[in-house]
Short mmCIF file of C-alpha atoms in Angstrom, two decimals:
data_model
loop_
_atom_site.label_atom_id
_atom_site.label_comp_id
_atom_site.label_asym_id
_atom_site.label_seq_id
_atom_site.Cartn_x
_atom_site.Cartn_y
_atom_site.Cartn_z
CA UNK A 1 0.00 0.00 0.00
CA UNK A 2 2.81 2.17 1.07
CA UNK A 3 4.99 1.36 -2.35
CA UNK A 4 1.91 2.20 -4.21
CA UNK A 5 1.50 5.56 -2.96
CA UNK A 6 4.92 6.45 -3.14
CA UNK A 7 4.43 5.19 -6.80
CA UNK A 8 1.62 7.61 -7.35
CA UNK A 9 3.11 10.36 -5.90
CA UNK A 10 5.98 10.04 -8.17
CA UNK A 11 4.28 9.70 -11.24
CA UNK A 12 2.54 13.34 -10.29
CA UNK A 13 5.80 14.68 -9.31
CA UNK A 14 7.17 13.90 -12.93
CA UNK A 15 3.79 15.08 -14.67
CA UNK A 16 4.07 17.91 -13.23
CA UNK A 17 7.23 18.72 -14.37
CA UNK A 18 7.29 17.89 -17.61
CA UNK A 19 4.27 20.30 -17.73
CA UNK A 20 6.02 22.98 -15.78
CA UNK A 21 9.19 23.06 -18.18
CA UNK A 22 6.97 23.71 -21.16
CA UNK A 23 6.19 27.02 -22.87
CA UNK A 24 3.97 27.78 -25.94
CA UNK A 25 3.42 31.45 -27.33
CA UNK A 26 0.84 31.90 -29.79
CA UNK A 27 1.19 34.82 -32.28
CA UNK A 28 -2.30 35.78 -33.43
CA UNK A 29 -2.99 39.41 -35.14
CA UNK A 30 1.24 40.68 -35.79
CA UNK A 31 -0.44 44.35 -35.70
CA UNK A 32 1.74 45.26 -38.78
CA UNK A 33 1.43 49.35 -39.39
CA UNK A 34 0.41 50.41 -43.03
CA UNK A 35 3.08 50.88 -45.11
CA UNK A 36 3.92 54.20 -46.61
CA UNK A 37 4.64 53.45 -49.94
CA UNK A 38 3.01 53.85 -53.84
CA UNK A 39 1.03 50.59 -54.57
CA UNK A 40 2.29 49.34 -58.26
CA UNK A 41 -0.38 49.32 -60.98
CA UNK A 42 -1.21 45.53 -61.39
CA UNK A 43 -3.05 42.75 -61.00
CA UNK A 44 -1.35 40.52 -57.90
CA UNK A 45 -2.84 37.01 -56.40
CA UNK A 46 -0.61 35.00 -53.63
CA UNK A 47 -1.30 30.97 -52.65
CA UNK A 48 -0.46 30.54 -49.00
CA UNK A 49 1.10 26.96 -48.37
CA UNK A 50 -0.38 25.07 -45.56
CA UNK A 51 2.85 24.86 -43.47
CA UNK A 52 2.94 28.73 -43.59
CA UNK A 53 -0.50 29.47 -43.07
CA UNK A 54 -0.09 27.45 -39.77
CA UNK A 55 3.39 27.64 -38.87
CA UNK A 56 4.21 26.07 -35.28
CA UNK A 57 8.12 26.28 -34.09
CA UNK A 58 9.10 23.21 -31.00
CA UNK A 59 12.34 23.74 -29.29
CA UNK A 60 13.73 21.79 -26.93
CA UNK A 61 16.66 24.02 -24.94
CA UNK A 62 19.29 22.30 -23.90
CA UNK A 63 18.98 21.75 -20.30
CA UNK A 64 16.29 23.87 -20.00
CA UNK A 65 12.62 23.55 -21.03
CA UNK A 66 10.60 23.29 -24.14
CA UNK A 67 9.15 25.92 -26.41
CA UNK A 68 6.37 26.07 -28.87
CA UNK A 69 6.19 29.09 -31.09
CA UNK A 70 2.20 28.96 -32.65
CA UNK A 71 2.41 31.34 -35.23
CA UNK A 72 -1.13 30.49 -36.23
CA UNK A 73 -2.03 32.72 -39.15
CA UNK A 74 0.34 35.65 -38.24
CA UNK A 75 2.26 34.74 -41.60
CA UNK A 76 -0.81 35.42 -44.03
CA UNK A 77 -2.29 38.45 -42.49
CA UNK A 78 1.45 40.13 -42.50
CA UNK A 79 2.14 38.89 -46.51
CA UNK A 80 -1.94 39.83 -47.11
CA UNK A 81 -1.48 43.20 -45.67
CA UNK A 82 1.76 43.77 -46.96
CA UNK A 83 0.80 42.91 -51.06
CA UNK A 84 -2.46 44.49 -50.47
CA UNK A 85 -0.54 47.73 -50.17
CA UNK A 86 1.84 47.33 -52.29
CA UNK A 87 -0.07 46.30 -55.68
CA UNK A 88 -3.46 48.18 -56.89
CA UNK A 89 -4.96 44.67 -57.58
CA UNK A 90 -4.83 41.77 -54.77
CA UNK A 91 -6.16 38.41 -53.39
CA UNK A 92 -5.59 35.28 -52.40
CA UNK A 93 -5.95 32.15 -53.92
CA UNK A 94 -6.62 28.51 -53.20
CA UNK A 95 -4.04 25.78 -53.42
CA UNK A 96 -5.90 24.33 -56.87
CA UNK A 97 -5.96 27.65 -58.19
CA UNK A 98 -4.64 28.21 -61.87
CA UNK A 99 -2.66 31.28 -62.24
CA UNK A 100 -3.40 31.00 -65.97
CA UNK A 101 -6.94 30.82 -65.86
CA UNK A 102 -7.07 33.84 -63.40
CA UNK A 103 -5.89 36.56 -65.98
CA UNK A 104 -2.92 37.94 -63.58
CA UNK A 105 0.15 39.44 -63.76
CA UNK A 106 1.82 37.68 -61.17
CA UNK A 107 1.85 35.10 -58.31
CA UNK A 108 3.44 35.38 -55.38
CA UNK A 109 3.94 32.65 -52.96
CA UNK A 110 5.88 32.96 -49.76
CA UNK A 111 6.98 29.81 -47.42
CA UNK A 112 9.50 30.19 -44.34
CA UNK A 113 12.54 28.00 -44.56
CA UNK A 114 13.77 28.23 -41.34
CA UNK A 115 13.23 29.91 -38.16
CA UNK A 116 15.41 30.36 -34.54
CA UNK A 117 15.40 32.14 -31.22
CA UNK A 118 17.10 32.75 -28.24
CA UNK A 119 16.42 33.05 -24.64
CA UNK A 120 18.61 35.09 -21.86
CA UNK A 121 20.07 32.20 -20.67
CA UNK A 122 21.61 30.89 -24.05
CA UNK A 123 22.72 34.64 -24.80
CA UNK A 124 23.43 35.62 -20.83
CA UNK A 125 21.39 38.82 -21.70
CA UNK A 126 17.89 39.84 -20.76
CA UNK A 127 16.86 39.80 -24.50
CA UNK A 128 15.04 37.46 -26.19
CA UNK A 129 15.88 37.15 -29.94
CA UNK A 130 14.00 35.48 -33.36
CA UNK A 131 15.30 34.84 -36.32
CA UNK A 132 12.82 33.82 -39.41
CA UNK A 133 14.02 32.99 -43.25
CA UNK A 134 11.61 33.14 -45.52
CA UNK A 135 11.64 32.49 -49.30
CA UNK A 136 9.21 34.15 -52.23
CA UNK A 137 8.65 32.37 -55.32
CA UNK A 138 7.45 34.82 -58.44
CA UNK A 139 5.33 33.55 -60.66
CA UNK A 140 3.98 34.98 -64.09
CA UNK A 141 0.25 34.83 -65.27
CA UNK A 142 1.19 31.75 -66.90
CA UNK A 143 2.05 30.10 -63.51
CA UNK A 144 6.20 30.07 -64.82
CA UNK A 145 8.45 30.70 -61.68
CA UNK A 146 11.11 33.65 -62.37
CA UNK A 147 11.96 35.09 -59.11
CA UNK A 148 12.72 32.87 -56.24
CA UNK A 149 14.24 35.43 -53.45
CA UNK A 150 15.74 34.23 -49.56
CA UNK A 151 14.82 36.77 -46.94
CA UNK A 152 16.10 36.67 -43.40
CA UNK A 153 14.34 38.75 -40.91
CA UNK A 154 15.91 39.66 -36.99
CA UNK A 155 13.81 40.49 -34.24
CA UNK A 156 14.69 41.46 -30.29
CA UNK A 157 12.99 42.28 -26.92
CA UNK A 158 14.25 43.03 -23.72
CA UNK A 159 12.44 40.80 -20.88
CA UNK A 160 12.27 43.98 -19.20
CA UNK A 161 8.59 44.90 -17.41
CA UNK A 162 6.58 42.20 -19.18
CA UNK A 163 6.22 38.58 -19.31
CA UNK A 164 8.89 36.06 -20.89
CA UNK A 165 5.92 34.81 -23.28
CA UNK A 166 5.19 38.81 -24.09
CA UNK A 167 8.90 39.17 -24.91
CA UNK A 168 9.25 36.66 -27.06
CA UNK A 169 6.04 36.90 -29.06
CA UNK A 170 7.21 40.74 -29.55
CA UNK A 171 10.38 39.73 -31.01
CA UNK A 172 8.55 37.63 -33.35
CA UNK A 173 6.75 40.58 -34.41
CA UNK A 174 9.46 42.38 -35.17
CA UNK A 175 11.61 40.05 -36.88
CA UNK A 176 8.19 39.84 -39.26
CA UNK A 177 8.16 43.95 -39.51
CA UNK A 178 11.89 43.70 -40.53
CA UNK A 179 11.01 40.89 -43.13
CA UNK A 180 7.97 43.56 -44.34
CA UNK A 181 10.65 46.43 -44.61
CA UNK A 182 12.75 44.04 -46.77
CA UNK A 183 9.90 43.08 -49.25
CA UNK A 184 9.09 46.74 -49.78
CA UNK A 185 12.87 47.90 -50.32
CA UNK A 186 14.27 44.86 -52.56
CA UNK A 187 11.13 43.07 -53.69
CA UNK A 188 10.91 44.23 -57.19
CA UNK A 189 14.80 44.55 -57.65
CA UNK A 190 15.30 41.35 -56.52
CA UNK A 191 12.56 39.57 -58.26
CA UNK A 192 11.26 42.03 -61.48
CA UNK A 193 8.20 41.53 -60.29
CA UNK A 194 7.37 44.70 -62.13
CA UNK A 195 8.47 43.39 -65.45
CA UNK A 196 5.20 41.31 -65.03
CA UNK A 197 3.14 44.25 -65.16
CA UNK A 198 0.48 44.13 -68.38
CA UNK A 199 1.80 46.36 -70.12
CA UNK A 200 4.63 43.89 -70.48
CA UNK A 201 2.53 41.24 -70.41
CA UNK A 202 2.14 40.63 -74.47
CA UNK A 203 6.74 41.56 -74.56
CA UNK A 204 7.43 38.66 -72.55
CA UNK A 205 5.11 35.77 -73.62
CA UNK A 206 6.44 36.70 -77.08
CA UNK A 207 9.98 36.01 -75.64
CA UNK A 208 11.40 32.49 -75.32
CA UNK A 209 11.25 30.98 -71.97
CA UNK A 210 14.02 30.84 -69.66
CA UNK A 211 14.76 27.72 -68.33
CA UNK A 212 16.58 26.35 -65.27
CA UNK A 213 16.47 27.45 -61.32
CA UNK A 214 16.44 31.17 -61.29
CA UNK A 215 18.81 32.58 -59.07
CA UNK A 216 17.89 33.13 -55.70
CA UNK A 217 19.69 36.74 -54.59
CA UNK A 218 19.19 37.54 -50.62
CA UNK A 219 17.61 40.07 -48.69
CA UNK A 220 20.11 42.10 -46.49
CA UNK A 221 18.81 42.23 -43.12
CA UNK A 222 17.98 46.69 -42.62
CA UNK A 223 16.97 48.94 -40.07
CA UNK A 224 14.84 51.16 -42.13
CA UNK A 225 11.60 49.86 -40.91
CA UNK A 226 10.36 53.21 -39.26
CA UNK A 227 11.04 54.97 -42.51
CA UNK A 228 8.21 52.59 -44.40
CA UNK A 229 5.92 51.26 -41.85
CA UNK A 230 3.54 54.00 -40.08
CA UNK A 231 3.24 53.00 -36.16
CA UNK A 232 1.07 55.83 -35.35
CA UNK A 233 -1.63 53.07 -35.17
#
């Protein structure tokens, strides 16, 4: 009787602390300002993969507990937000969808390739860092790829005055606002998305076809995000 209760009473003990050296942090509206720039006159659609719609992070740290990053659909209302106000003409599409059959210029679809943080006690700080690459694939109305662009994105928060969950979700956010001020400085340099514009539309199709991977040129991370991004809101 004895052994059994000291049985039971350390099953609890190890239940609850595997539950007490777990985090998760859910990221649900990124409350991205409006940007401040000139949308481009055309006609824009973007397909949302299912891993980025719903993009969960798990991190186990060593010696320390685990953590759960939810992004939930933080990812699609950022990139929705963002191309809305960049491009006079925007939605989104379905995974089926034929970019041929929807008489656009362009397609846009975004996926993250990798994403990292840190915690004070890896970085003996009080700040809590993310790092997020993503990647954007161009597409032309026919549904051809020609732009397929790396972006990686830095975020930080100091622990100080809020929550360990606040502090990281924030950095989140702002490694996300620093991949937004990236798309609107380098997008169409980097990509020619512009090129796909219809008054272009009838010069390229006439062109041959490139073929092969097209070269994948990288976002360098910036600090202008307060020059593009209004916060008054």
């Amino acid at each position: 009787m004895i052994a059994a209760s000291l049985k039971s009473v350390s099953v609890a003990i190890v239940i609850a602390a595997v539950s007490g050296c777990s985090t998760q942090v859910t990221l649900k509206d990124p409350t991205i300002p409006d940007p401040l720039i000139d949308k481009l006159p055309m006609s824009v659609a973007a397909r949302f993969p299912e891993t980025f719609e719903h993009f969960v992070h798990e991190e186990q740290v060593i010696g320390k507990k685990k953590w759960t990053i939810d992004m939930g659909r933080a990812n699609s209302m950022l990139f929705e937000k963002l191309f809305g106000a960049m491009f006079t003409d925007f939605k989104v599409i379905g995974a089926d969808a034929e970019p041929r059959d929807l008489g656009i210029d362009a397609l846009i679809e975004p996926s993250i390739d990798a994403f990292e943080f840190s915690v004070p006690n890896q970085s003996q700080t009080d700040a809590f860092a993310v790092w997020i690459r993503y990647r954007i694939k161009i597409f032309d109305g026919g549904g051809n790829q020609i732009a397929n662009w790396p972006i990686s994105a830095y975020g930080k928060s100091m622990a100080d005055g809020i929550s360990n969950d606040d502090a990281l979700r924030r950095a989140a956010v702002l490694a996300m606002r620093d991949a937004a001020a990236l798309v609107i400085l380098q997008m169409d340099k980097a990509t020619g998305i512009s090129g796909l514009s219809g008054a272009r539309r009838g010069n390229l199709a006439a062109q041959p076809a490139e073929t092969g991977e097209p070269e994948a040129v990288e976002a360098v991370h910036t600090t202008a995000q307060e020059e593009l991004l209004d916060d008054s809101g």
